[in-house]
PDB file of C-alpha atoms (C1' of nucleotides) in Angstrom:
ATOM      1  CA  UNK X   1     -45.650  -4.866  18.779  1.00 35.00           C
ATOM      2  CA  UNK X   2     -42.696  -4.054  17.157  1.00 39.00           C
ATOM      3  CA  UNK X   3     -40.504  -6.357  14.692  1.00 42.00           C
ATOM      4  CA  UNK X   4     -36.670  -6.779  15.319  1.00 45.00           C
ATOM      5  CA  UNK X   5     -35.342  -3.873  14.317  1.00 50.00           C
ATOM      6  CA  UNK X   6     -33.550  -5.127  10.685  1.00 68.00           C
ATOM      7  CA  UNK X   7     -31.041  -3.491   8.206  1.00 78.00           C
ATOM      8  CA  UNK X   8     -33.569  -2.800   4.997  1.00 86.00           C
ATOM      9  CA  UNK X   9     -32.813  -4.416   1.761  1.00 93.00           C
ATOM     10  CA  UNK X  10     -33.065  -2.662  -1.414  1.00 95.00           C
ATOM     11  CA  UNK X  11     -35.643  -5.205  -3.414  1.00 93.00           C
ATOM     12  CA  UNK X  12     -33.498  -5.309  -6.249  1.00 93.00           C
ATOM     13  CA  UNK X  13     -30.276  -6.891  -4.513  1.00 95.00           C
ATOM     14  CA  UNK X  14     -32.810  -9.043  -1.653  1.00 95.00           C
ATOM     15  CA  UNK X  15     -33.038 -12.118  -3.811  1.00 95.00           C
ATOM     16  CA  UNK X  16     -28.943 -12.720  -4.247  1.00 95.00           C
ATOM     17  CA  UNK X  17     -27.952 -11.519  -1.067  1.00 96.00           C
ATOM     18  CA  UNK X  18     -30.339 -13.903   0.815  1.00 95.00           C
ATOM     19  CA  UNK X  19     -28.998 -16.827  -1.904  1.00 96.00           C
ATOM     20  CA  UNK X  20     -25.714 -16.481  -0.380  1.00 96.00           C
ATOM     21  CA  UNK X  21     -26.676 -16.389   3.099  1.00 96.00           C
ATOM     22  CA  UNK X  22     -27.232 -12.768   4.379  1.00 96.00           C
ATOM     23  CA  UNK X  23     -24.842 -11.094   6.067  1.00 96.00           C
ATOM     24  CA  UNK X  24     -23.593 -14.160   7.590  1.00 96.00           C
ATOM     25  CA  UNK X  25     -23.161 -16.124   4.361  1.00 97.00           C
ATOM     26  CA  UNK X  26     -21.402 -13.342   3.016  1.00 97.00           C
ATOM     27  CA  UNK X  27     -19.132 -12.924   6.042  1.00 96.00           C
ATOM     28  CA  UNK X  28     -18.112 -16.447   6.284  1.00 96.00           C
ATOM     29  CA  UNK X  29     -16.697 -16.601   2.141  1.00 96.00           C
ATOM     30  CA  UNK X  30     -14.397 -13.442   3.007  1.00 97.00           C
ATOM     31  CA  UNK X  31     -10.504 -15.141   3.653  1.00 97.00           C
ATOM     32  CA  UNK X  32      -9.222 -15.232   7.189  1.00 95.00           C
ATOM     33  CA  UNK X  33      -7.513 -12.388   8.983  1.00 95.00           C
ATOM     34  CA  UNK X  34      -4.151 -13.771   8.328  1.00 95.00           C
ATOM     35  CA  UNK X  35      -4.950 -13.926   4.504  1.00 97.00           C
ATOM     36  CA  UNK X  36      -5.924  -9.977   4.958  1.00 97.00           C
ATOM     37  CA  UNK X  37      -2.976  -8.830   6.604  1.00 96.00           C
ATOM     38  CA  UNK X  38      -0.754 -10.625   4.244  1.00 96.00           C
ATOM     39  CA  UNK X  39      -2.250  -8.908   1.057  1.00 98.00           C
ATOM     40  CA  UNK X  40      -1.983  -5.839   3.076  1.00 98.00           C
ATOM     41  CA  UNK X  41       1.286  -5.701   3.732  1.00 97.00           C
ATOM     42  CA  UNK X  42       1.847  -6.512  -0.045  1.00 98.00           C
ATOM     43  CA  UNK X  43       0.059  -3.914  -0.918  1.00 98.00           C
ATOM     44  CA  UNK X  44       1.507  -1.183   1.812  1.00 98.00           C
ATOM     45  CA  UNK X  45       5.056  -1.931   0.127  1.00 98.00           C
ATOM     46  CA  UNK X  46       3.282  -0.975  -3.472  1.00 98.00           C
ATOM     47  CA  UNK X  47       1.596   2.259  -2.041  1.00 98.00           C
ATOM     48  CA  UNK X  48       4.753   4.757  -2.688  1.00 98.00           C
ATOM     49  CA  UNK X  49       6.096   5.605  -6.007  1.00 98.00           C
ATOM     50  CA  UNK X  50       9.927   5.317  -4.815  1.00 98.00           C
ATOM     51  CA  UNK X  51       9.383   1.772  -3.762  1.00 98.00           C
ATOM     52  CA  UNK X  52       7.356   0.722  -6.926  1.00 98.00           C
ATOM     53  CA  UNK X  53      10.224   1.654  -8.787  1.00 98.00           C
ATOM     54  CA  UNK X  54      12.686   0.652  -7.172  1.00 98.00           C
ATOM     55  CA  UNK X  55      10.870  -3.093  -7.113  1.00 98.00           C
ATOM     56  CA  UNK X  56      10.947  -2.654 -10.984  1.00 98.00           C
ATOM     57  CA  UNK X  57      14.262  -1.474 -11.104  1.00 98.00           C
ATOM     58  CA  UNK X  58      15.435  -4.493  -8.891  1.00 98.00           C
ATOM     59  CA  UNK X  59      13.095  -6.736 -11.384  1.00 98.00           C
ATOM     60  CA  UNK X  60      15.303  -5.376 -14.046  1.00 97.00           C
ATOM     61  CA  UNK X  61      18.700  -5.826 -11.948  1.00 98.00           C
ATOM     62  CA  UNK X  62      19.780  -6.995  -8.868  1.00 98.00           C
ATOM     63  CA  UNK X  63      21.660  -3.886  -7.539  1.00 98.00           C
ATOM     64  CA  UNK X  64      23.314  -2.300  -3.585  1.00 98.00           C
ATOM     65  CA  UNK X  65      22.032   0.133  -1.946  1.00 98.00           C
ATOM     66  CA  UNK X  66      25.029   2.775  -3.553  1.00 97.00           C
ATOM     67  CA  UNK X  67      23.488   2.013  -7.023  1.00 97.00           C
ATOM     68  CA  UNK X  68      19.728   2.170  -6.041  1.00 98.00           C
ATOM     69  CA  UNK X  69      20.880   5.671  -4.084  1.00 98.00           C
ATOM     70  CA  UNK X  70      22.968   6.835  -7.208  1.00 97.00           C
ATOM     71  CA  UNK X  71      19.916   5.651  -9.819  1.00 97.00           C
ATOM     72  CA  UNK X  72      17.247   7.996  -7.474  1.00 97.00           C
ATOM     73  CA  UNK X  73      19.471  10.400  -5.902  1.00 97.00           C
ATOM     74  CA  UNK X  74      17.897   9.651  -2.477  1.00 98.00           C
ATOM     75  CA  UNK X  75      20.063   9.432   0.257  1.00 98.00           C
ATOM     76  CA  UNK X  76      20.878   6.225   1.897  1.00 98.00           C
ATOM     77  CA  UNK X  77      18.476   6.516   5.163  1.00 98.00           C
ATOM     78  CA  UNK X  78      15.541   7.253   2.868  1.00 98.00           C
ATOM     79  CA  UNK X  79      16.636   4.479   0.429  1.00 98.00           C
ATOM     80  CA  UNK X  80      17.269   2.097   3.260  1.00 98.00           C
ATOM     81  CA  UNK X  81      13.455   2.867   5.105  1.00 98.00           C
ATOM     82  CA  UNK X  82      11.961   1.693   1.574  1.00 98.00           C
ATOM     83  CA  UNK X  83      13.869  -1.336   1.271  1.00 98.00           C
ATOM     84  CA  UNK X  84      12.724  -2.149   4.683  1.00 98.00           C
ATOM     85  CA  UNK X  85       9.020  -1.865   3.828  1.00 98.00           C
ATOM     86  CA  UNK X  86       9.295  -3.526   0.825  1.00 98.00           C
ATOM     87  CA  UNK X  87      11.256  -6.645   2.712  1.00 98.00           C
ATOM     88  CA  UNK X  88       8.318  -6.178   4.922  1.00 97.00           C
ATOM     89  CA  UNK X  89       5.967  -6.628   2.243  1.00 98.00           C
ATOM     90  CA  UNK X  90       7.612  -9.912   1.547  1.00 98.00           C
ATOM     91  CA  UNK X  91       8.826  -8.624  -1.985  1.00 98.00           C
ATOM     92  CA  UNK X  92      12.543  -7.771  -1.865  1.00 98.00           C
ATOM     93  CA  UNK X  93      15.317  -9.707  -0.510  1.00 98.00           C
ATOM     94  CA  UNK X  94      18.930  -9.384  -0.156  1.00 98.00           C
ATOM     95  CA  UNK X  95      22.603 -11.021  -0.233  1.00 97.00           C
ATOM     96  CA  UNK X  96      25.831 -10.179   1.448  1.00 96.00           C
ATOM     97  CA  UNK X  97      28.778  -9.994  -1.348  1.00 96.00           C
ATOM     98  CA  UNK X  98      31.763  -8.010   1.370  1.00 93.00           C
ATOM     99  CA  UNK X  99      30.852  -4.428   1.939  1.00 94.00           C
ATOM    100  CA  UNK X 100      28.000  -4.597   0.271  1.00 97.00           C
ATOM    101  CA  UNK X 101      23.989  -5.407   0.416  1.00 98.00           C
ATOM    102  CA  UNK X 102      22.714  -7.322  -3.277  1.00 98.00           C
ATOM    103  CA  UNK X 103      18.724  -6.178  -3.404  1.00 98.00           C
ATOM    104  CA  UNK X 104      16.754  -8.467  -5.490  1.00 98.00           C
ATOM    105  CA  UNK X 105      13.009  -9.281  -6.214  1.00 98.00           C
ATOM    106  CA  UNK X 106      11.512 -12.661  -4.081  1.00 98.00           C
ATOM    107  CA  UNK X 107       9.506 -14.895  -5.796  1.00 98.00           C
ATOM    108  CA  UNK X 108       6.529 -12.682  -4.864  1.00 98.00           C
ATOM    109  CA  UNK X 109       8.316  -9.600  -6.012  1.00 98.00           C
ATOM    110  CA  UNK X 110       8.915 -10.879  -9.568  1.00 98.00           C
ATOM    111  CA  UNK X 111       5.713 -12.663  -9.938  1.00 97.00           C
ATOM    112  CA  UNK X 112       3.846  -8.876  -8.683  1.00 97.00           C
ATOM    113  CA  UNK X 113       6.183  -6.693 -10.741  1.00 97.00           C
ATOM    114  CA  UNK X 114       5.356  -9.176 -13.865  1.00 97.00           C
ATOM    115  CA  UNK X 115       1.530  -8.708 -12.749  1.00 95.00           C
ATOM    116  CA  UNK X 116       1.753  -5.696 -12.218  1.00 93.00           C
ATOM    117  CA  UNK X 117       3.596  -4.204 -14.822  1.00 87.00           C
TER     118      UNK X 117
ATOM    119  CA  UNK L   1      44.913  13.300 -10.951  1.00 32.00           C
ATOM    120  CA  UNK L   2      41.907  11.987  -9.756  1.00 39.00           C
ATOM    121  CA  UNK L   3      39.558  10.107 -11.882  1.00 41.00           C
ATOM    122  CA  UNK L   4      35.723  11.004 -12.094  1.00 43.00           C
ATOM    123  CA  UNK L   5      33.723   9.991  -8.857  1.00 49.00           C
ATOM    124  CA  UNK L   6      31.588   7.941  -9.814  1.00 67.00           C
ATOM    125  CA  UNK L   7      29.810   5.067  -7.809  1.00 77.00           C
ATOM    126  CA  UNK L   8      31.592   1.240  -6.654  1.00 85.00           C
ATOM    127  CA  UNK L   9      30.249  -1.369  -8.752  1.00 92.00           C
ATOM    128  CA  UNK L  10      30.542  -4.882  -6.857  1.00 94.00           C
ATOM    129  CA  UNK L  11      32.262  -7.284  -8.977  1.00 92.00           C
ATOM    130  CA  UNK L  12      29.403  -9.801  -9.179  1.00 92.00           C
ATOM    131  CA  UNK L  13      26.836  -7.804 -10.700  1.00 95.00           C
ATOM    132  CA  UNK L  14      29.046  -4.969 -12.886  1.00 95.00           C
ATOM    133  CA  UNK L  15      28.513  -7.477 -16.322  1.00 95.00           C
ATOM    134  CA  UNK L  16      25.130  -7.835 -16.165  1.00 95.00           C
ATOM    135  CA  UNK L  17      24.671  -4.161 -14.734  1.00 96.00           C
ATOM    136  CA  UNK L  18      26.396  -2.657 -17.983  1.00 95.00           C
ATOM    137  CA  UNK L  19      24.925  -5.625 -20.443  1.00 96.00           C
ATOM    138  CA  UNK L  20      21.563  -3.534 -19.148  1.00 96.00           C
ATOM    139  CA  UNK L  21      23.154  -0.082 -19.865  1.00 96.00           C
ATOM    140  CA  UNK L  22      23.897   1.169 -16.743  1.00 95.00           C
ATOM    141  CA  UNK L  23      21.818   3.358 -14.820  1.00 96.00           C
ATOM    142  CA  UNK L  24      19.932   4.950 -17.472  1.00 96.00           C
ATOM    143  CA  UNK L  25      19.487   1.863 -19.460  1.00 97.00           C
ATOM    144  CA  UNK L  26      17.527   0.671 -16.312  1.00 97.00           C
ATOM    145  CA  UNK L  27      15.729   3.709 -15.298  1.00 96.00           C
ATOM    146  CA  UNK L  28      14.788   3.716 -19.195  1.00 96.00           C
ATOM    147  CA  UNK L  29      13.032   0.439 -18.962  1.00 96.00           C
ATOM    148  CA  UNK L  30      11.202   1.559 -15.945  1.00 97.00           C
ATOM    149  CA  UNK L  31       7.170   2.250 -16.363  1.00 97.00           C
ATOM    150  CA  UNK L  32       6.103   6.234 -17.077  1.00 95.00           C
ATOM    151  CA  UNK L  33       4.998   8.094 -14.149  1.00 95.00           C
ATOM    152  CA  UNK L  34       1.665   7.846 -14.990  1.00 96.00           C
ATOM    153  CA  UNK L  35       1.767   4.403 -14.790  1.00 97.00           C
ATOM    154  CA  UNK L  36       3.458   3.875 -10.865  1.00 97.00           C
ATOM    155  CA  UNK L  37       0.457   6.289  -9.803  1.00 96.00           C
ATOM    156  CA  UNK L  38      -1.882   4.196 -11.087  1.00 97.00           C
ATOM    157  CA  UNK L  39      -0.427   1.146  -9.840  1.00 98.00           C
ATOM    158  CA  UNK L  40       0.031   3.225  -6.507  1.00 98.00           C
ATOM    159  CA  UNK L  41      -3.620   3.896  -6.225  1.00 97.00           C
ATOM    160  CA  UNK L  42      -4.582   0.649  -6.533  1.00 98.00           C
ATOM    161  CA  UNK L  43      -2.209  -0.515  -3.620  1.00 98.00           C
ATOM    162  CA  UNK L  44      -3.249   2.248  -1.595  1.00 98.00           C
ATOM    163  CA  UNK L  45      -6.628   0.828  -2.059  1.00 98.00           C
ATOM    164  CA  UNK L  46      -5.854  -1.938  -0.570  1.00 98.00           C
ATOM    165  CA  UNK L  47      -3.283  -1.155   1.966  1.00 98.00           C
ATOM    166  CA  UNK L  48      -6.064  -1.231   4.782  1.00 98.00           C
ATOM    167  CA  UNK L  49      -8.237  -4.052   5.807  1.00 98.00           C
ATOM    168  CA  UNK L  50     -11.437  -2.394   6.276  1.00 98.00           C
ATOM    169  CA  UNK L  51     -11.066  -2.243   2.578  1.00 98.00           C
ATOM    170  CA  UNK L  52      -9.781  -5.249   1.711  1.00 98.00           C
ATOM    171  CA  UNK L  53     -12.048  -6.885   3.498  1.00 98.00           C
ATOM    172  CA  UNK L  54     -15.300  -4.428   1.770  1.00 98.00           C
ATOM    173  CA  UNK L  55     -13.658  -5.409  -1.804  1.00 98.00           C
ATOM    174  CA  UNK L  56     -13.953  -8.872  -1.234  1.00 98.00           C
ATOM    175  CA  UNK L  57     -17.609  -8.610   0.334  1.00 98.00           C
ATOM    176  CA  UNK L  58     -18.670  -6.812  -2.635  1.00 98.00           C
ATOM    177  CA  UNK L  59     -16.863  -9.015  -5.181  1.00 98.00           C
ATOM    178  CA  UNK L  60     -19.465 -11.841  -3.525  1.00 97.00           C
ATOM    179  CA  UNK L  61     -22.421  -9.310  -3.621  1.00 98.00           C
ATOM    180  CA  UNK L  62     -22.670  -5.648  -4.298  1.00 98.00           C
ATOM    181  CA  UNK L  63     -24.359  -4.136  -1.613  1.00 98.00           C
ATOM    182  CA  UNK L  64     -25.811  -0.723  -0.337  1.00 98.00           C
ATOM    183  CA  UNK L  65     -23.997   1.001   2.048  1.00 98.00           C
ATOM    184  CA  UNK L  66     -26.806   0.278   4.837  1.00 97.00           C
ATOM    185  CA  UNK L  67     -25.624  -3.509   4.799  1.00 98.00           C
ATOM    186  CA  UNK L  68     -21.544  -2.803   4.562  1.00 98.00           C
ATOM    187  CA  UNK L  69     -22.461  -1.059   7.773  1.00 98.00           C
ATOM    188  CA  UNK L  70     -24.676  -4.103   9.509  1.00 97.00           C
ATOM    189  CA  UNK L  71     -21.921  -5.988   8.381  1.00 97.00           C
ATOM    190  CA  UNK L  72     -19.028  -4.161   9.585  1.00 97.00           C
ATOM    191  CA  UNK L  73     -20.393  -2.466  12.430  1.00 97.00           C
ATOM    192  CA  UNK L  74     -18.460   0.878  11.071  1.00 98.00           C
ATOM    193  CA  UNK L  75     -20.090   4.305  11.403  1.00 98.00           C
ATOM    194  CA  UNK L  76     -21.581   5.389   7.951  1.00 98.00           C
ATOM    195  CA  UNK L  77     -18.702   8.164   7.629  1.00 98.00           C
ATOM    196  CA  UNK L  78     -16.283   5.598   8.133  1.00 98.00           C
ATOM    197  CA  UNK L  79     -17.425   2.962   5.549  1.00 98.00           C
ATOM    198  CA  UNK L  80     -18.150   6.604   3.174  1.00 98.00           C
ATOM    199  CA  UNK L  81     -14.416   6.971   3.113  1.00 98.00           C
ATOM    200  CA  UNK L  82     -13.555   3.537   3.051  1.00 98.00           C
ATOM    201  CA  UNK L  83     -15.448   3.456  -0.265  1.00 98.00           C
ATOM    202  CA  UNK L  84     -14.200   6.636  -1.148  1.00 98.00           C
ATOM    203  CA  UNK L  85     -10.691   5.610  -1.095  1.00 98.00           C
ATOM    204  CA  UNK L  86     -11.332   2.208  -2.955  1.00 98.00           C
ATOM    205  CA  UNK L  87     -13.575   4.057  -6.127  1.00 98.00           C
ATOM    206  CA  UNK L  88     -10.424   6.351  -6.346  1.00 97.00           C
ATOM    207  CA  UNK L  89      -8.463   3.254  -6.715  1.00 98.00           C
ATOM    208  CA  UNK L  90     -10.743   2.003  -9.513  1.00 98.00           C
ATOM    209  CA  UNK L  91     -11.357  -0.999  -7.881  1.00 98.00           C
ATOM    210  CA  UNK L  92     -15.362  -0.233  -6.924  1.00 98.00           C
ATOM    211  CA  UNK L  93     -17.975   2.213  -8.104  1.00 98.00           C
ATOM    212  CA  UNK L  94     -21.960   2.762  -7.355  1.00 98.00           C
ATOM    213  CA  UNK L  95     -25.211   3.047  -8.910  1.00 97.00           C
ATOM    214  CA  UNK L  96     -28.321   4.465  -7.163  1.00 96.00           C
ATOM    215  CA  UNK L  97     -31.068   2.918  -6.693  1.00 96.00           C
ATOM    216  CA  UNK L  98     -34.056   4.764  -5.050  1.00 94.00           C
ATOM    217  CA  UNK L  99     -32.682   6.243  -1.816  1.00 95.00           C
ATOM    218  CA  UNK L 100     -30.036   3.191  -1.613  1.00 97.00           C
ATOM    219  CA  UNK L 101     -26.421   4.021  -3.526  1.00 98.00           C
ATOM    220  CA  UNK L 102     -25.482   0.424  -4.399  1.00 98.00           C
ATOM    221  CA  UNK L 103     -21.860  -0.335  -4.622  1.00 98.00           C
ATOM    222  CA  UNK L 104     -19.975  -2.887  -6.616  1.00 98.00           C
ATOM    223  CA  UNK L 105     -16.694  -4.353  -8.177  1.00 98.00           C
ATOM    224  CA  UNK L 106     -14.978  -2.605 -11.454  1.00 98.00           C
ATOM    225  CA  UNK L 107     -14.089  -4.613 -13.510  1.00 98.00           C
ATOM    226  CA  UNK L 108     -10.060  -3.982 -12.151  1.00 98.00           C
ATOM    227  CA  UNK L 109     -11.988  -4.666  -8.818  1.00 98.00           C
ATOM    228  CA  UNK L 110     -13.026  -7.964  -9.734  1.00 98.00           C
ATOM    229  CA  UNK L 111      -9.534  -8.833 -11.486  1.00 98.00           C
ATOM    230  CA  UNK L 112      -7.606  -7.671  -8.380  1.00 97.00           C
ATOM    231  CA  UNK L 113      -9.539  -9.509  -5.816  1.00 98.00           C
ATOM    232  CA  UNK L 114      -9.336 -13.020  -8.157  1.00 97.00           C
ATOM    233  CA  UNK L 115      -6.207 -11.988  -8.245  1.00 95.00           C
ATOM    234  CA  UNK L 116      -5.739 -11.382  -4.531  1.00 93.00           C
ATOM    235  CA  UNK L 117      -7.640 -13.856  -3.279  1.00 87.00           C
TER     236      UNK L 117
ATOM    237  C1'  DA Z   1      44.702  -1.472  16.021  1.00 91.32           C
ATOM    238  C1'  DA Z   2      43.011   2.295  13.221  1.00 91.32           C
ATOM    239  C1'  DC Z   3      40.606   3.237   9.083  1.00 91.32           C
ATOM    240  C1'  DC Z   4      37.574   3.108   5.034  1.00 91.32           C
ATOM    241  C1'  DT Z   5      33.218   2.335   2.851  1.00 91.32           C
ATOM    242  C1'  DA Z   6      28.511   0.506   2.614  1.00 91.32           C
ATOM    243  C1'  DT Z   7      24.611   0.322   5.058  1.00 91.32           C
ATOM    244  C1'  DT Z   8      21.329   0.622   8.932  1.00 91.32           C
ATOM    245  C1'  DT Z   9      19.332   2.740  13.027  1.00 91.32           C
ATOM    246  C1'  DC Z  10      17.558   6.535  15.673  1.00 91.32           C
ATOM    247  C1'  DA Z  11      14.986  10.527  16.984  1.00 91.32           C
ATOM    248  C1'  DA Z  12      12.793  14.685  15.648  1.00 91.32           C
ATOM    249  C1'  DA Z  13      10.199  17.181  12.333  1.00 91.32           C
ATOM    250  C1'  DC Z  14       6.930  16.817   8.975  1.00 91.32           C
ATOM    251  C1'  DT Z  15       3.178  14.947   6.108  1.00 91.32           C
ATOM    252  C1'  DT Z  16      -0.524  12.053   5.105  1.00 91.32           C
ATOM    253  C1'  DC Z  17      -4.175   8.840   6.448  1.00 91.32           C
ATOM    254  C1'  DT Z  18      -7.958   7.470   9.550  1.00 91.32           C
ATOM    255  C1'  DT Z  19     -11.605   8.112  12.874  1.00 91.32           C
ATOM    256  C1'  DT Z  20     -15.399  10.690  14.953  1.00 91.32           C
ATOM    257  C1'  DG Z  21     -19.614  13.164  15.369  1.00 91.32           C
ATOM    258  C1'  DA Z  22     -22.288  16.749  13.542  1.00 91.32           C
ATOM    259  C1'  DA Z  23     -24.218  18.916   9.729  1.00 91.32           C
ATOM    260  C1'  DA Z  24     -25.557  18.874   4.904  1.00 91.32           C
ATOM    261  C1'  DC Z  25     -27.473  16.570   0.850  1.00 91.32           C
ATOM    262  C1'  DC Z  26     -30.649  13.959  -2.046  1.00 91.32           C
ATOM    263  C1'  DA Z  27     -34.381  10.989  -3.533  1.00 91.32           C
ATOM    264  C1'  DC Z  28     -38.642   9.835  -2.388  1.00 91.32           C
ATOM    265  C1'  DA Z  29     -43.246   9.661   0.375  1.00 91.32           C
ATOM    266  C1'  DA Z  30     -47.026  11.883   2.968  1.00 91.32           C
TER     267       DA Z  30
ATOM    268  C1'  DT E   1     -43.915  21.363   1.878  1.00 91.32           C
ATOM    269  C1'  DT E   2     -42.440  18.956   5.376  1.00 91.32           C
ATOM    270  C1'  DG E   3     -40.589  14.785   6.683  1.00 91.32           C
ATOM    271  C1'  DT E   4     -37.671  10.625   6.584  1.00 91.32           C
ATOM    272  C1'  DG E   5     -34.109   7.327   5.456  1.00 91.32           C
ATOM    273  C1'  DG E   6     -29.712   6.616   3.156  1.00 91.32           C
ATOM    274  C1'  DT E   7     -25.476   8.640   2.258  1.00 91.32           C
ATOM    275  C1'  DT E   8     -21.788  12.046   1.900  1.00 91.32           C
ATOM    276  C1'  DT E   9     -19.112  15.992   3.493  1.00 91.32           C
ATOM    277  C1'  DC E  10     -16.665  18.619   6.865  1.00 91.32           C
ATOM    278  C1'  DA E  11     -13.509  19.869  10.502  1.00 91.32           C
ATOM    279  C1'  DA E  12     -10.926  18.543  14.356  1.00 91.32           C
ATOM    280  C1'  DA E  13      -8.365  15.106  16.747  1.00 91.32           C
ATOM    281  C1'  DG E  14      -5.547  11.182  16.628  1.00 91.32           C
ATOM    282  C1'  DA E  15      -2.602   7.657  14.404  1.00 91.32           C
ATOM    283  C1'  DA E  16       0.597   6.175  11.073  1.00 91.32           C
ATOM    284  C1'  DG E  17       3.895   6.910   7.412  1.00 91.32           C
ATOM    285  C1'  DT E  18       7.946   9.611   5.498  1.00 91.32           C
ATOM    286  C1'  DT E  19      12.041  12.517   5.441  1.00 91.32           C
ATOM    287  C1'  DT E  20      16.274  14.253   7.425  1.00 91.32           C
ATOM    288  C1'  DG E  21      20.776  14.289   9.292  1.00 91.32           C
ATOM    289  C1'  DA E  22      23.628  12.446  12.730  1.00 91.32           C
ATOM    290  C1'  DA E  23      25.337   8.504  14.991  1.00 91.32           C
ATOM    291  C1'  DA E  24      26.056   3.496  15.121  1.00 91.32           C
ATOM    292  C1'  DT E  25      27.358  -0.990  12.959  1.00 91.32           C
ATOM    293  C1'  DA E  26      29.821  -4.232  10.222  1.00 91.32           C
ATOM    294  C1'  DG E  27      33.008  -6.120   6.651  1.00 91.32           C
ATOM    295  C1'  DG E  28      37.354  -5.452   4.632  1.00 91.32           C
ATOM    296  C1'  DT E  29      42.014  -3.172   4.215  1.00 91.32           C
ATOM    297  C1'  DT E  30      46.349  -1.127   5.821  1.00 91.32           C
TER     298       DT E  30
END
DNA sequence: AACCTATTTCAAACTTCTTTGAAACCACAA
DNA sequence: TTGTGGTTTCAAAGAAGTTTGAAATAGGTT
């Protein structure tokens, strides 16, 4: 005669946790996977120093690539890779003007960087 | 006669760009070092969605690690990093109780995942 | 067309992060 | 003291992210 086999419950979290439904409850309040991937990519963009900076610096100043390479003293592949994580990330954008690429903060960007900062 | 080589500035940004002192005017107004790693610990935090998703979960209800595993369905090692990784991001941290280590939001934890969320 | 210059793309090497299972640890009970 | 349940640590394997330099692309000029 054995009982389902149950996670135990330390006695002094039971009472909440069964408040907000259990596991279940607790499961069904957490956003949707969309929601999760989105913040994740946000925050994959903010998880190297170069590209925190350079969001800042782009907060500060729209700027190319040749500035942004000549501010850092990266080269222009490694420059390049982070602007394309942080365009991933939803956070940077850019404009044509001739030869050359504008960077500059999204809406998302500025309002992180201010949030952030 | 050649002059100094120094880098292209496109036309449409060069005011501004010098208004802001140049290169090391920006860099200047950049945070300290100490302050991108914090902001890149917290975003490495977060920058998976096993954690996300345990930040959230805990910002409902702290829990012991015995019901972040019913929930998830993650080995203990792999919910023992998880947590790992977010308490070095200063979002979560633990107090025992008995046998059961239970785990809840900072206080940054709590801000980030209103924030978030 | 041929030629710059600014920028991206690619592949290979390298580094860091994540998962896994086994072993160790720690608080408590018998 | 031995045992047991909850949790962390460890090492090895695997996956993902980063750096590098060379080659490709694309707009503008001669």
């Amino acid at each position: 005669m054995e009982d389902t086999k149950e996670t135990d419950i330390p006695d002094s979290i039971r009472g909440e946790f069964e408040e907000k439904g259990g596991i279940v409850g607790i499961m069904e309040s957490l956003p949707d996977d969309q929601t999760i991937e989105d913040i994740v990519s946000v925050a994959r963009a903010l998880s190297d120093p170069v590209r925190v900076r350079v969001l800042f610096a782009l907060s500060v100043q729209p700027m190319c690539v040749c500035l942004l390479v000549a501010m850092t003293g990266y080269a222009y592949s490694k420059m390049s890779y982070h602007l394309s994580v942080l365009k991933e990330g939803g956070l940077v954008c850019a404009r044509q003007e001739g030869n050359y690429l504008i960077y500059y903060p999204t809406d998302l960007g500025r309002r992180v960087a201010l949030w952030i900062g």
